[in-house]
CSV table of C-alpha atoms and ligand atoms in Angstrom, one decimal:
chain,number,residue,atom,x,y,z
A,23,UNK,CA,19.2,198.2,116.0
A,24,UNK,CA,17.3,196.5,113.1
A,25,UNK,CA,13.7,196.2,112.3
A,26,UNK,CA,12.9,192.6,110.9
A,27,UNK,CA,10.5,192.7,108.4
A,28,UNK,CA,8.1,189.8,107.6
A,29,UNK,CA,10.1,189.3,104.1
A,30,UNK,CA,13.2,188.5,106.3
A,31,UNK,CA,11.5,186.9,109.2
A,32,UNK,CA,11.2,183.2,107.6
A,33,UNK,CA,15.1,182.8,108.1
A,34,UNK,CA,14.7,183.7,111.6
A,35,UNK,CA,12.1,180.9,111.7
A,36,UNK,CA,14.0,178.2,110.0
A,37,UNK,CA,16.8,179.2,112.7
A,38,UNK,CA,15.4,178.7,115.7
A,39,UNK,CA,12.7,176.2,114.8
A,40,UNK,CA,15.7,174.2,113.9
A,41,UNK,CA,17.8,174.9,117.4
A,42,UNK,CA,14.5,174.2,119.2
A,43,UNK,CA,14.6,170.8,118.0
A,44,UNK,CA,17.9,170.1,117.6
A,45,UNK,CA,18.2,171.3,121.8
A,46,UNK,CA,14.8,169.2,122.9
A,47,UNK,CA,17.1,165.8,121.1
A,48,UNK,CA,19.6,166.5,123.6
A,49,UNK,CA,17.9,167.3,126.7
A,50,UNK,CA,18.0,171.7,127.2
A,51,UNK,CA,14.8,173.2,128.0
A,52,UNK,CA,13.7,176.8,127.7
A,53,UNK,CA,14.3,179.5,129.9
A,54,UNK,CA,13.2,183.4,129.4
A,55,UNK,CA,14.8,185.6,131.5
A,56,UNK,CA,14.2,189.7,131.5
A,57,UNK,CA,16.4,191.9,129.2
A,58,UNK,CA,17.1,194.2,132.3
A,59,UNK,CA,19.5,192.9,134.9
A,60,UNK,CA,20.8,194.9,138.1
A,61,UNK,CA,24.0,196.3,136.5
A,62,UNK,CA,26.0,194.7,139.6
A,63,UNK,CA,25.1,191.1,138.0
A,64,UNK,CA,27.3,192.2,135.3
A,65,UNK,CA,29.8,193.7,136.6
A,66,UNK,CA,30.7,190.6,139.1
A,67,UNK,CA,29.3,188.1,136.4
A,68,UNK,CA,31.3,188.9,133.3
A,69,UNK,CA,33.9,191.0,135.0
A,70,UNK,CA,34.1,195.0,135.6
A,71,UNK,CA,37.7,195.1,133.3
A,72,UNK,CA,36.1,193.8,130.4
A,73,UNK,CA,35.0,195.6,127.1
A,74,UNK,CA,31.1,194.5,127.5
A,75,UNK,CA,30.6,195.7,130.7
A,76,UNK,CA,33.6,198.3,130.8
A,77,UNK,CA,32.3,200.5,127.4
A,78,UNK,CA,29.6,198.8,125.8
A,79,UNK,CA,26.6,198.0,128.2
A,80,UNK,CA,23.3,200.3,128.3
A,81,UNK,CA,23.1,201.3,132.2
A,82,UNK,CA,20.1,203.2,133.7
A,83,UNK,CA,19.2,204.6,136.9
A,84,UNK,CA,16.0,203.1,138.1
A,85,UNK,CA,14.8,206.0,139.9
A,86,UNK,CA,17.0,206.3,142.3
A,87,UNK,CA,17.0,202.5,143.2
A,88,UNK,CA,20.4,200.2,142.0
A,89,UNK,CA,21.6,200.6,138.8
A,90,UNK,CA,20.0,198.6,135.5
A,91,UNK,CA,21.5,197.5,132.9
A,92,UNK,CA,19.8,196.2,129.6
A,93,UNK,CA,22.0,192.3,129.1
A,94,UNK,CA,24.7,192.0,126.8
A,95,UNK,CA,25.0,188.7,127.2
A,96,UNK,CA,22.5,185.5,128.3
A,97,UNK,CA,24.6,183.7,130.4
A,98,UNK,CA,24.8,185.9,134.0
A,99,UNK,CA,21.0,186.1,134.2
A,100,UNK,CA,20.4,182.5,133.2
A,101,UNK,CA,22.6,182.2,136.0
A,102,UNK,CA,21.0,184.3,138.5
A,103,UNK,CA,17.8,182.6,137.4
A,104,UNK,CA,19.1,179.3,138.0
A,105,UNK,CA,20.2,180.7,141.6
A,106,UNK,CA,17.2,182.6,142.6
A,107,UNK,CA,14.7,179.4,141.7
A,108,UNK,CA,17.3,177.5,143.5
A,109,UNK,CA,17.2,174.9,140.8
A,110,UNK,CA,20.6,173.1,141.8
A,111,UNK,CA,18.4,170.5,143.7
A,112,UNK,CA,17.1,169.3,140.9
A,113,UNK,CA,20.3,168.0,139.8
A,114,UNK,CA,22.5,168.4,136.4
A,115,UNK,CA,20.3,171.1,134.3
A,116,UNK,CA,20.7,171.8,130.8
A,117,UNK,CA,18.8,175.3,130.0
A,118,UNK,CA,18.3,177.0,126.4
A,119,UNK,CA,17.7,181.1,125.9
A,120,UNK,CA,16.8,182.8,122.8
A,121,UNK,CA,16.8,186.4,122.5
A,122,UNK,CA,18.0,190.1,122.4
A,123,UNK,CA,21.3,191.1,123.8
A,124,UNK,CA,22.3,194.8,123.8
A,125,UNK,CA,25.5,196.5,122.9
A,126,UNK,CA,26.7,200.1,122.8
A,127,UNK,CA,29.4,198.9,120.2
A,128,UNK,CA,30.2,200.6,116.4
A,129,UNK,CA,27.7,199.3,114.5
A,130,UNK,CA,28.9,197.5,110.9
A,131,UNK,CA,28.2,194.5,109.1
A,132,UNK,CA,27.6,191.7,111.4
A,133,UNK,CA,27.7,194.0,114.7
A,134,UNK,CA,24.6,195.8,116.1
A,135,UNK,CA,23.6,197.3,119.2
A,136,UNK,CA,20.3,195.6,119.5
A,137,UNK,CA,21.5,191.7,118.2
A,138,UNK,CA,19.8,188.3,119.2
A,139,UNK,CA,22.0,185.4,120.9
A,140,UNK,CA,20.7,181.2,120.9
A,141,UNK,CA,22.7,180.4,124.0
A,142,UNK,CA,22.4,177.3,126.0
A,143,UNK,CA,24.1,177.1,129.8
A,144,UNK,CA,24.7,173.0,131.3
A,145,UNK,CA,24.9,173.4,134.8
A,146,UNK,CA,26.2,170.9,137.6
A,147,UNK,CA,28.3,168.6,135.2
A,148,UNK,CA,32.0,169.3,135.5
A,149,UNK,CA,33.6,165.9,133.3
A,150,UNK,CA,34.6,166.8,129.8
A,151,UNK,CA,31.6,164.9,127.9
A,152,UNK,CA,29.8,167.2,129.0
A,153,UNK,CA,31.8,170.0,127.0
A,154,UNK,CA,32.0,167.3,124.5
A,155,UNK,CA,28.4,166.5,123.7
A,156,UNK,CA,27.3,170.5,124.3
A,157,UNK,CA,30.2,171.6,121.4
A,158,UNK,CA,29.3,168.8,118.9
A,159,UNK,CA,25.6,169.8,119.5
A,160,UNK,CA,26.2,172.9,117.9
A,161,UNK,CA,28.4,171.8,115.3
A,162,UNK,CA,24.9,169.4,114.7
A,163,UNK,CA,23.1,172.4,114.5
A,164,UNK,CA,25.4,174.0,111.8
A,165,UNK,CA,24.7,170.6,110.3
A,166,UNK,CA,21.3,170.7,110.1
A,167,UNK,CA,21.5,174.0,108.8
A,168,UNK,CA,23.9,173.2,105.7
A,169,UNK,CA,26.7,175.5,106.3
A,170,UNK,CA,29.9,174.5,107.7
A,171,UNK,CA,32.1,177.3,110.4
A,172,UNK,CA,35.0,176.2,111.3
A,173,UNK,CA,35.9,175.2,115.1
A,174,UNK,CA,38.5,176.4,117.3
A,175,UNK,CA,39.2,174.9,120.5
A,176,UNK,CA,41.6,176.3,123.4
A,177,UNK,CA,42.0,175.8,127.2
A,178,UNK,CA,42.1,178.6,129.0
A,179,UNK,CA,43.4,177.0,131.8
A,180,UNK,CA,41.8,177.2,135.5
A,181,UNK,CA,43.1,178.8,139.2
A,182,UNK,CA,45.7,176.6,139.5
A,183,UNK,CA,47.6,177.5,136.7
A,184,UNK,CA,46.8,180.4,135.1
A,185,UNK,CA,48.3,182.7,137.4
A,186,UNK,CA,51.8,181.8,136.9
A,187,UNK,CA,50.7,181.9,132.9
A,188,UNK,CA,49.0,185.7,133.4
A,189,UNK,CA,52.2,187.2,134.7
A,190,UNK,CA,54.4,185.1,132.6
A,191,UNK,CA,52.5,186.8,129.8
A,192,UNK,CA,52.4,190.5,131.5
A,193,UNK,CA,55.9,189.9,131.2
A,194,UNK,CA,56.2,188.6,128.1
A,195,UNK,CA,54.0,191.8,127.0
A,196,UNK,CA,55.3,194.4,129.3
A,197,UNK,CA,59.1,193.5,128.0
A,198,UNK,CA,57.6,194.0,123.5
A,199,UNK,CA,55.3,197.0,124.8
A,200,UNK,CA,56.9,199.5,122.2
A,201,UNK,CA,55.7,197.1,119.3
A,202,UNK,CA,52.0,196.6,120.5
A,203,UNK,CA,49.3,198.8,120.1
A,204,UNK,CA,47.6,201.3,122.2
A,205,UNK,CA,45.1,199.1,123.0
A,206,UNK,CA,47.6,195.9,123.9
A,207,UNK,CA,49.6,198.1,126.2
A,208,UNK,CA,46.2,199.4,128.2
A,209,UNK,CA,45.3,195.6,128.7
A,210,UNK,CA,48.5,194.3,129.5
A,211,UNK,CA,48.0,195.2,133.4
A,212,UNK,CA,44.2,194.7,133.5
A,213,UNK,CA,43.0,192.2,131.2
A,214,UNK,CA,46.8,190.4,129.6
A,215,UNK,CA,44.5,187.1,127.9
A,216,UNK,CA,42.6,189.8,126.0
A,217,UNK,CA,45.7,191.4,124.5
A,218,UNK,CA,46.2,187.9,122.6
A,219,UNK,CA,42.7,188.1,120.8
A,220,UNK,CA,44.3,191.4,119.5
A,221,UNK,CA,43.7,192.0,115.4
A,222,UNK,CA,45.7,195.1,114.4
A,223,UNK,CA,48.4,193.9,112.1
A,224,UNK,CA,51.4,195.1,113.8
A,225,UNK,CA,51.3,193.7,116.7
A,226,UNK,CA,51.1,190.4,115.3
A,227,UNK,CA,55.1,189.2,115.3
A,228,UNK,CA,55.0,189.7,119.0
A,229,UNK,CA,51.7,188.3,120.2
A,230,UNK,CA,52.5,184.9,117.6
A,231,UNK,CA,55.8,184.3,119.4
A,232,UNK,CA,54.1,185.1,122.9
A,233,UNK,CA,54.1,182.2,125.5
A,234,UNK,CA,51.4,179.7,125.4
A,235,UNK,CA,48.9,178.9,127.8
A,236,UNK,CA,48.2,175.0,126.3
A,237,UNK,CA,51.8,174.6,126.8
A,238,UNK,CA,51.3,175.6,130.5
A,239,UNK,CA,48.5,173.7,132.0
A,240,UNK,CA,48.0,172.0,135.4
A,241,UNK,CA,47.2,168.7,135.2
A,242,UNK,CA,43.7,168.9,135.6
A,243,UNK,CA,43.4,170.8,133.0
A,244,UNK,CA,45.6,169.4,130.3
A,245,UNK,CA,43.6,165.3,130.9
A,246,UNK,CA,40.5,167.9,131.2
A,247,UNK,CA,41.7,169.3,127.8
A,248,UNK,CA,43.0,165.9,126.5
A,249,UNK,CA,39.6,164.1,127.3
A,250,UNK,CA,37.6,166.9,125.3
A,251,UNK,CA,39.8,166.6,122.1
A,252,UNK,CA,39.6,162.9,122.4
A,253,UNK,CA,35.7,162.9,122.3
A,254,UNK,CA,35.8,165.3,119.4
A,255,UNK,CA,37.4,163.5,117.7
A,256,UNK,CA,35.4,160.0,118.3
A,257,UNK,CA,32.6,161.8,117.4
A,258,UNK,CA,34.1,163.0,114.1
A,259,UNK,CA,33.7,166.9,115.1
A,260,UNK,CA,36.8,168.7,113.5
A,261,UNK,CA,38.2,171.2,115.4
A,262,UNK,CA,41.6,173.3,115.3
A,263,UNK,CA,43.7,174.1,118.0
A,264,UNK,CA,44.0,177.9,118.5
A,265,UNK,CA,46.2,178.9,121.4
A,266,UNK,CA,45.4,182.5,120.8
A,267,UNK,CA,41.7,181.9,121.7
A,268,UNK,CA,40.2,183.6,124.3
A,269,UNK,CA,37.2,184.9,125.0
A,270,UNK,CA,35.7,188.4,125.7
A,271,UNK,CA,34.2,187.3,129.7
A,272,UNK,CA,36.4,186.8,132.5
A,273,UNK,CA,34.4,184.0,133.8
A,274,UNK,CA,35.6,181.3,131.5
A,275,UNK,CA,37.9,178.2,132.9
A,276,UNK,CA,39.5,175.0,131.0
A,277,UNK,CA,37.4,175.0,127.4
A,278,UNK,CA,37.1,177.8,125.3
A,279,UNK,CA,35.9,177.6,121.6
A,280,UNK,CA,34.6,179.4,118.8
A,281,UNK,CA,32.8,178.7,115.6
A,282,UNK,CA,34.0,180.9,113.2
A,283,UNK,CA,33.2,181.6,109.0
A,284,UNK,CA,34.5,183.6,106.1
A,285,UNK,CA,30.9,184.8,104.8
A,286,UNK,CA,31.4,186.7,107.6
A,287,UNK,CA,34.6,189.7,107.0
A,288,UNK,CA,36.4,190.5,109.9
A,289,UNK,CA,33.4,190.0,112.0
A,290,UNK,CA,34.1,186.3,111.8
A,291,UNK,CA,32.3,184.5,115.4
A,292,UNK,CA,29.1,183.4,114.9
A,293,UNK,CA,29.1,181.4,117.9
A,294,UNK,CA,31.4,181.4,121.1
A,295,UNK,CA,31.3,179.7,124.6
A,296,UNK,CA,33.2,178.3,127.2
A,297,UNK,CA,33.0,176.7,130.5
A,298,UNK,CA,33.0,178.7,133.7
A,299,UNK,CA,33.0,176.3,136.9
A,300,UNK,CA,33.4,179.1,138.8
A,301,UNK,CA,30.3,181.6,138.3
A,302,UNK,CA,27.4,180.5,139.9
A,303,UNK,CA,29.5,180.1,143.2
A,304,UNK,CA,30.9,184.0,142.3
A,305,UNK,CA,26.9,184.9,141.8
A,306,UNK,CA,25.9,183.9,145.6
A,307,UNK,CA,25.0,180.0,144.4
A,308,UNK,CA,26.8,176.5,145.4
A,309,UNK,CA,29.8,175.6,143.9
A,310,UNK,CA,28.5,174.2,140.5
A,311,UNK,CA,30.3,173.8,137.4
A,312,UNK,CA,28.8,174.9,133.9
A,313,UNK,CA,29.5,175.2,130.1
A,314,UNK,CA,27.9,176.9,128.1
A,315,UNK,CA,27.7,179.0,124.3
A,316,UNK,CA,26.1,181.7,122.7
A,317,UNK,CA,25.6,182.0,118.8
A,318,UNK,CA,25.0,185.4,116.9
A,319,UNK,CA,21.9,184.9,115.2
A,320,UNK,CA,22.3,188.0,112.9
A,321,UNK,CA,25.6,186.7,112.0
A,322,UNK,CA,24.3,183.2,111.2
A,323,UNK,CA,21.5,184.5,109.1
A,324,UNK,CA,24.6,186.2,107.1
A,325,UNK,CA,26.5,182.9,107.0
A,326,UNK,CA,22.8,181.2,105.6
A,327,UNK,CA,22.6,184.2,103.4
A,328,UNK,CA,25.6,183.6,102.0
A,329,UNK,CA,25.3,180.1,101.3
A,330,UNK,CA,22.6,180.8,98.8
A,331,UNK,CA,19.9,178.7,100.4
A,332,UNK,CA,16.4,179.8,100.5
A,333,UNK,CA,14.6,180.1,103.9
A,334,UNK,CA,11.6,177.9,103.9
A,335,UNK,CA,8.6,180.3,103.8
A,336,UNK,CA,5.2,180.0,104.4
A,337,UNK,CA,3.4,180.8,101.3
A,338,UNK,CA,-0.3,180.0,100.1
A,339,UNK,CA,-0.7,176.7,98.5
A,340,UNK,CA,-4.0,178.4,96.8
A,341,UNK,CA,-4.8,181.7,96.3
A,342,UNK,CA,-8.9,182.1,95.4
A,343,UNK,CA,-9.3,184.9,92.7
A,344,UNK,CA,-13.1,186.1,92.4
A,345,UNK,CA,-15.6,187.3,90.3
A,346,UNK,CA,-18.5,188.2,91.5
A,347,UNK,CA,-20.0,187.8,95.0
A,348,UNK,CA,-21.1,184.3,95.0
A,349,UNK,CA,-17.5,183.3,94.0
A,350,UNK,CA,-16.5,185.7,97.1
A,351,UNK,CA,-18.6,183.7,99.6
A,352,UNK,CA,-17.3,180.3,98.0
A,353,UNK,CA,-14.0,181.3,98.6
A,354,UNK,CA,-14.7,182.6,102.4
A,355,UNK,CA,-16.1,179.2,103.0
A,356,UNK,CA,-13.3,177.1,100.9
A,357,UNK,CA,-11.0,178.7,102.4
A,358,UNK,CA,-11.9,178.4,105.8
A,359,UNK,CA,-12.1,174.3,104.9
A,360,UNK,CA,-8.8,174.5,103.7
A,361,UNK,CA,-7.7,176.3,107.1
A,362,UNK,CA,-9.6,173.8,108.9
A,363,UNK,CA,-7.4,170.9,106.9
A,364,UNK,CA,-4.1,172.9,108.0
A,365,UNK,CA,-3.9,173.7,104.1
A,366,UNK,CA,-2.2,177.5,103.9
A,367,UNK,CA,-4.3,179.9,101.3
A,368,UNK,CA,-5.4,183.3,100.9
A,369,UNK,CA,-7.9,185.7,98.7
A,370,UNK,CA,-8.3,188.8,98.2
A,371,UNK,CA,-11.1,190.4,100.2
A,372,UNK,CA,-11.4,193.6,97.8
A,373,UNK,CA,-12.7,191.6,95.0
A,374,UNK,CA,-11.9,193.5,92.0
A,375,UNK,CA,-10.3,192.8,88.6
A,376,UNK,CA,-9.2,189.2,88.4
A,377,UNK,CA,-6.1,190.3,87.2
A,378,UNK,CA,-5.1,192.4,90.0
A,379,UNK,CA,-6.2,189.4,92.0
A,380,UNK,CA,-3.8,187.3,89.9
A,381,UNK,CA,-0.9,189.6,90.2
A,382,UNK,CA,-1.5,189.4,94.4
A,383,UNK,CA,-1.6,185.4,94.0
A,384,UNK,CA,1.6,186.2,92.1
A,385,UNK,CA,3.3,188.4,95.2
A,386,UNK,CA,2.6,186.3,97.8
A,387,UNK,CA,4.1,183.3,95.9
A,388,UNK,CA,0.9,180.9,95.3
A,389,UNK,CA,1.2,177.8,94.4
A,390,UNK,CA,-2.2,177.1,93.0
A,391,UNK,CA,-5.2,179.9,92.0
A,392,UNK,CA,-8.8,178.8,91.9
A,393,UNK,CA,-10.9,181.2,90.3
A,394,UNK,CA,-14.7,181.0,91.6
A,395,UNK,CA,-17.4,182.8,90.5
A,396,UNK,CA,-21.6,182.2,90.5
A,397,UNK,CA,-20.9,179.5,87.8
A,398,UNK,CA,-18.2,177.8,90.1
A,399,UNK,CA,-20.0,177.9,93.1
A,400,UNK,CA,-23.6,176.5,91.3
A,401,UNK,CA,-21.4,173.4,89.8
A,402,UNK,CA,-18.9,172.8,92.8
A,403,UNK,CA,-16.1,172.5,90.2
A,404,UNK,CA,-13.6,174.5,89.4
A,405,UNK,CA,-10.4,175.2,87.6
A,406,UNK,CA,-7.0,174.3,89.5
A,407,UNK,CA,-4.5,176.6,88.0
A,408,UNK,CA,-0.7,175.5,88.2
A,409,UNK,CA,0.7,179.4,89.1
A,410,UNK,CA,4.4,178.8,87.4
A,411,UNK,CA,3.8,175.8,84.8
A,412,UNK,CA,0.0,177.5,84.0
A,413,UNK,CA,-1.2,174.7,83.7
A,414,UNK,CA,-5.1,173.9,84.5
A,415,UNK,CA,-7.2,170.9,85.8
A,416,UNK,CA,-11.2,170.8,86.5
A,417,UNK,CA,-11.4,169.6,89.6
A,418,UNK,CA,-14.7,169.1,92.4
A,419,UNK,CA,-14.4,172.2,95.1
A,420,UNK,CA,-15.4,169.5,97.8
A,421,UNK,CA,-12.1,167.5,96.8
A,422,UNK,CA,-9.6,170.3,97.1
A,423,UNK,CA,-8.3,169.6,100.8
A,424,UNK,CA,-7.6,166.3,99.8
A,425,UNK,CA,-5.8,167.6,96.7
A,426,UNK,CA,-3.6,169.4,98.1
A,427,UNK,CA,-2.1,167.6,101.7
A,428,UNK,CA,-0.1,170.7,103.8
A,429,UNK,CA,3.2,171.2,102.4
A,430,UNK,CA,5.9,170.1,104.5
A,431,UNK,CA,8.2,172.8,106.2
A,432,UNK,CA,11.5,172.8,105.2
B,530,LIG,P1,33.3,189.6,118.7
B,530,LIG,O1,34.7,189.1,119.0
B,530,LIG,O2,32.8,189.5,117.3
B,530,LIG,O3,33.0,191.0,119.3
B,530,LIG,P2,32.2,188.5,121.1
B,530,LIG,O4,33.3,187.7,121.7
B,530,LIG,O5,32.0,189.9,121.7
B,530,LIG,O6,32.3,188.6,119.5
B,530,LIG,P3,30.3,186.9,122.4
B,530,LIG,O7,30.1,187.7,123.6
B,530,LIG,O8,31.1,185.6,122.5
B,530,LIG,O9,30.9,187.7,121.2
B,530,LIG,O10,28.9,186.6,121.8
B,530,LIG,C1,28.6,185.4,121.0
B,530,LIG,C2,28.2,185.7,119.6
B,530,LIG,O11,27.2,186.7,119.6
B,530,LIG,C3,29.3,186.2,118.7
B,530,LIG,O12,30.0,185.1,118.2
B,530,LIG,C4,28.5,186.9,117.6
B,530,LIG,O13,27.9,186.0,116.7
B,530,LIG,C5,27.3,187.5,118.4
B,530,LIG,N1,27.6,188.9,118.7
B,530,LIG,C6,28.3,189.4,119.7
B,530,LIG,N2,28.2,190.8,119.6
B,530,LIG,C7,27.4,191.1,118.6
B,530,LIG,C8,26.9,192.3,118.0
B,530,LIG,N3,27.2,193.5,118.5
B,530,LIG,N4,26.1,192.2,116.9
B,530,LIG,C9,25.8,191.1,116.4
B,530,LIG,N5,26.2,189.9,116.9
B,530,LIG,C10,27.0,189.9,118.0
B,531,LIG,MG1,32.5,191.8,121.1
C-alpha cells in the first residue's frame, strides 16, 4: 500500500480531472460506493472459483454479524448500489467510480494491495453501440492523455454457447495436462477460460493450438461480436483480436477487452472490462444488461511516467520575498488580492533573509518573485522578477492581478 505524496499527487490530478470530463461528454455520472462490501456480494458477484475472491480479497468478521470484505473490484457494489436504490426505473444509466480497490496479491511493480481503479458500469443497454461508444471512450481518454495502449478485443461468448466451448476446452486441456503447469491443471476443472490467460512459458505450445472460442460462437454473439468490430472500426479505434483474452471475473458475457502497454513489464493491463448481461439479475435485480471497465490508475500514472510528460502542477505564479514588516503586511494584503483574482502565489511567513526567501520561491517553482519592503509598500511599485530568465520590470503593486491572468491548467 502506497502513500501519495503531494510531489506525486499532481499526476493523480491531471488523471482524473481528465476522466471526469472526458465521462460528463459522454453522459456517466458519479457514484461513491463504501470500500466494505458483505463478503457474499463477492462471492456470488465475481464468482467464488476465482483468484480475487478465492486468495486475494481482505475478509473480516464483523462481530459476529456476516462476513466483510474490503472490495477488490468496483463493479459488484456499483451494482448492488444500482439495485438497492432501485435505479432501473430510471431507464438506461451510465455510472462512473473512482477509487481504492484492495488486494492480498505479491506486491511488485505495477501491483499493490491497496491500488485505485476509474471504472465506469452502463446499465440497461444490451445492443453493441453501447460496448462500442463505452470502449472508444476510453481509448478517447488515452487520447487525451497522450499515450497510446494497445487494444485487445475478444468475445467470450454467452449461455448458449459457451458451454459446449468450456468442455470442449476441459478436454482439449485435460487430454495436454502433462505439458501444462501446476496452475493450468488446478483450473482445468474449475475455472478452464482462466487457464488460457496462463503466462508461464511452457505451457504455451499447448494453450496456442487450444480451440477457440471466436471460432465457436452462437449467433447472437458472433453479429453481437460482428457489430462491435464494425463500430470500432467506423470510429477509427484500432483494436486486435486476441482469442486468448479472458478476464479474471466470471461474470463477463459476449465483449471482453483490454488495454494493454509495454511501459508496463509483465504487469501489462492498465485497463480491462467487459460486459456482463447477466449480473444484476444474479445480484437479486431485473434482468438488465451492462458493460462496463476498470482502469489501473497506479499503472497508468507508470504508463504517463514513462512517456516523459510532465504532470501539470499547481505552482505559484508569484512568490512575495520580504524585508521588513511593512513589506510583510504588503504582501499579506497583495496576496490575498491576488487570491481574490484566482491568481496562485505564496510568501513566506517567517520573514527572514531574502535569500532564503528566494531559495523557497525557488522550491516551490515560482514563476515570478516580488520583493516588497517599507520603500515598496510607500511607492506602490515594485520590482517583477522573471524567476528562470532573471529578468526585472518596475511595475504598479495595484496592477499586478491584471499582469498576471491565472495560468491555464494543463
Ligand atoms: P492482472 O491481470 O494484471 O492481474 P486483473 O485482470 O486482475 O489484472 P482487473 O481486475 O481487470 O485486473 O482490474 C482492472 C485494472 O486494475 C488492471 O488492468 C490494472 O490496471 C489494475 N489492477 C488490478 N490489480 C491491481 C493491483 N493489485 N495493483 C495495481 N493495479 C491493479
Ligand atoms: Mg489480477
Amino acid at each position: 500500500m502506497n502513500d501519495i505524496l503531494p510531489g506525486a499527487v499532481a499526476r493523480w490530478q491531471q488523471i482524473e480531472r481528465t476522466a471526469r470530463e472526458l465521462f460528463a461528454l459522454y453522459g456517466y455520472r458519479e457514484v461513491r460506493t463504501p470500500v466494505v462490501e458483505p463478503y457474499a456480494l463477492f462471492a456470488r458477484g465475481v464468482g467464488e472459483a476465482t483468484d480475487i475472491v478465492n486468495k486475494e480479497m481482505y475478509v473480516f468478521e464483523d462481530k459476529g454479524e456476516e462476513k466483510l470484505a474490503l472490495r477488490p473490484e468496483g463493479t459488484a457494489g456499483t451494482v448492488r448500489a444500482y439495485i438497492e436504490h432501485g435505479a432501473h426505473v430510471d431507464g438506461p444509466q451510465k455510472w462512473f467510480y473512482i477509487g481504492p480497490m484492495f488486494r492480498r496479491e505479491r506486491p511488485q511493480k505495477g501491483r499493490y494491495r491497496q491500488f485505485h481503479q476509474i471504472g465506469v458500469e452502463s446499465f440497461g443497454v444490451a445492443e453493441p453501440a453501447m460496448d462500442v461508444e463505452q470502449v472508444a471512450m476510453l481509448d478517447d481518454l488515452f487520447r487525451r492523455l497522450g499515450v497510446v495502449p494497445a487494444l485487445e478485443l475478444n468475445s467470450v461468448g454467452d449461455a448458449v454457447c459457451r458451454p459446449a466451448y468450456l468442455a470442449e476446452l476441459r478436454e482439449y486441456l485435460a487430454r495436454n495436462a502433462a505439458g501444462l503447469c501446476d496452475d493450468c491443471r488446478d483450473r482445468t476443472g474449475k475455472n478452464p477460460l482462466r487457464v488460457l490467460d496462463c503466462k508461464v512459458e511452457g505451457c504455451q505450445p499447448i494453450l496456442a493450438s487450444a480451440p477457440r472460442l471466436v471460432d465457436r460462437l452462437c449467433e447472437g454473439c458472433r453479429g453481437h461480436f460482428e457489430a462491435v468490430e464494425k463500430g470500432l472500426d467506423d470510429l477509427g479505434v484500432k483494436y486486435r483480436l486476441n482469442p486468448r483474452l479472458v478476464r479474471g471475473l466470471d461474470y463477463y458475457v459476449r465483449t471482453a477487452f483490454e488495454f494493454t502497454s509495454d511501459a508496463l513489464g509483465s504487469q501489462s493491463a492498465v485497463a480491462g472490462g467487459g460486459r456482463y448481461d447477466g449480473l444484476v439479475e444474479t445480484l437479486g435485480g431485473p434482468p438488465t444488461p451492462g458493460i462496463g471497465f476498470a482502469l489501473g490508475e497506479e499503472r497508468l500514472a507508470l504508463i504517463l511516467e514513462a512517456s516523459g510528460r510532465p504532470a501539470p502542477e499547481d505552482r505559484p505564479e508569484v512568490f512575495f520575498v520580504t524585508v521588513d514588516d511593512a513589506g510583510r503586511r504588503e504582501a499579506l494584503r497583495r496576496a490575498a488580492e491576488l487570491r481574490r483574482a484566482g491568481i496562485p502565489c505564496d510568501l513566506d511567513a517567517r520573514g527572514g533573509k531574502a535569500k532564503a526567501q528566494f531559495k523557497q520561491a525557488e522550491r516551490v517553482g515560482a514563476r515570478y518573485a516580488v520583493v516588497l519592503g517599507q520603500s515598496e509598500a510607500e511607492s506602490g511599485q515594485a520590482k517583477l522578477k522573471d524567476m528562470q530568465s532573471r529578468e526585472e520590470a518596475l511595475l504598479d503593486l495595484s496592477g499586478l492581478a491584471a499582469r498576471l491572468r491565472p495560468s491555464p491548467r494543463g
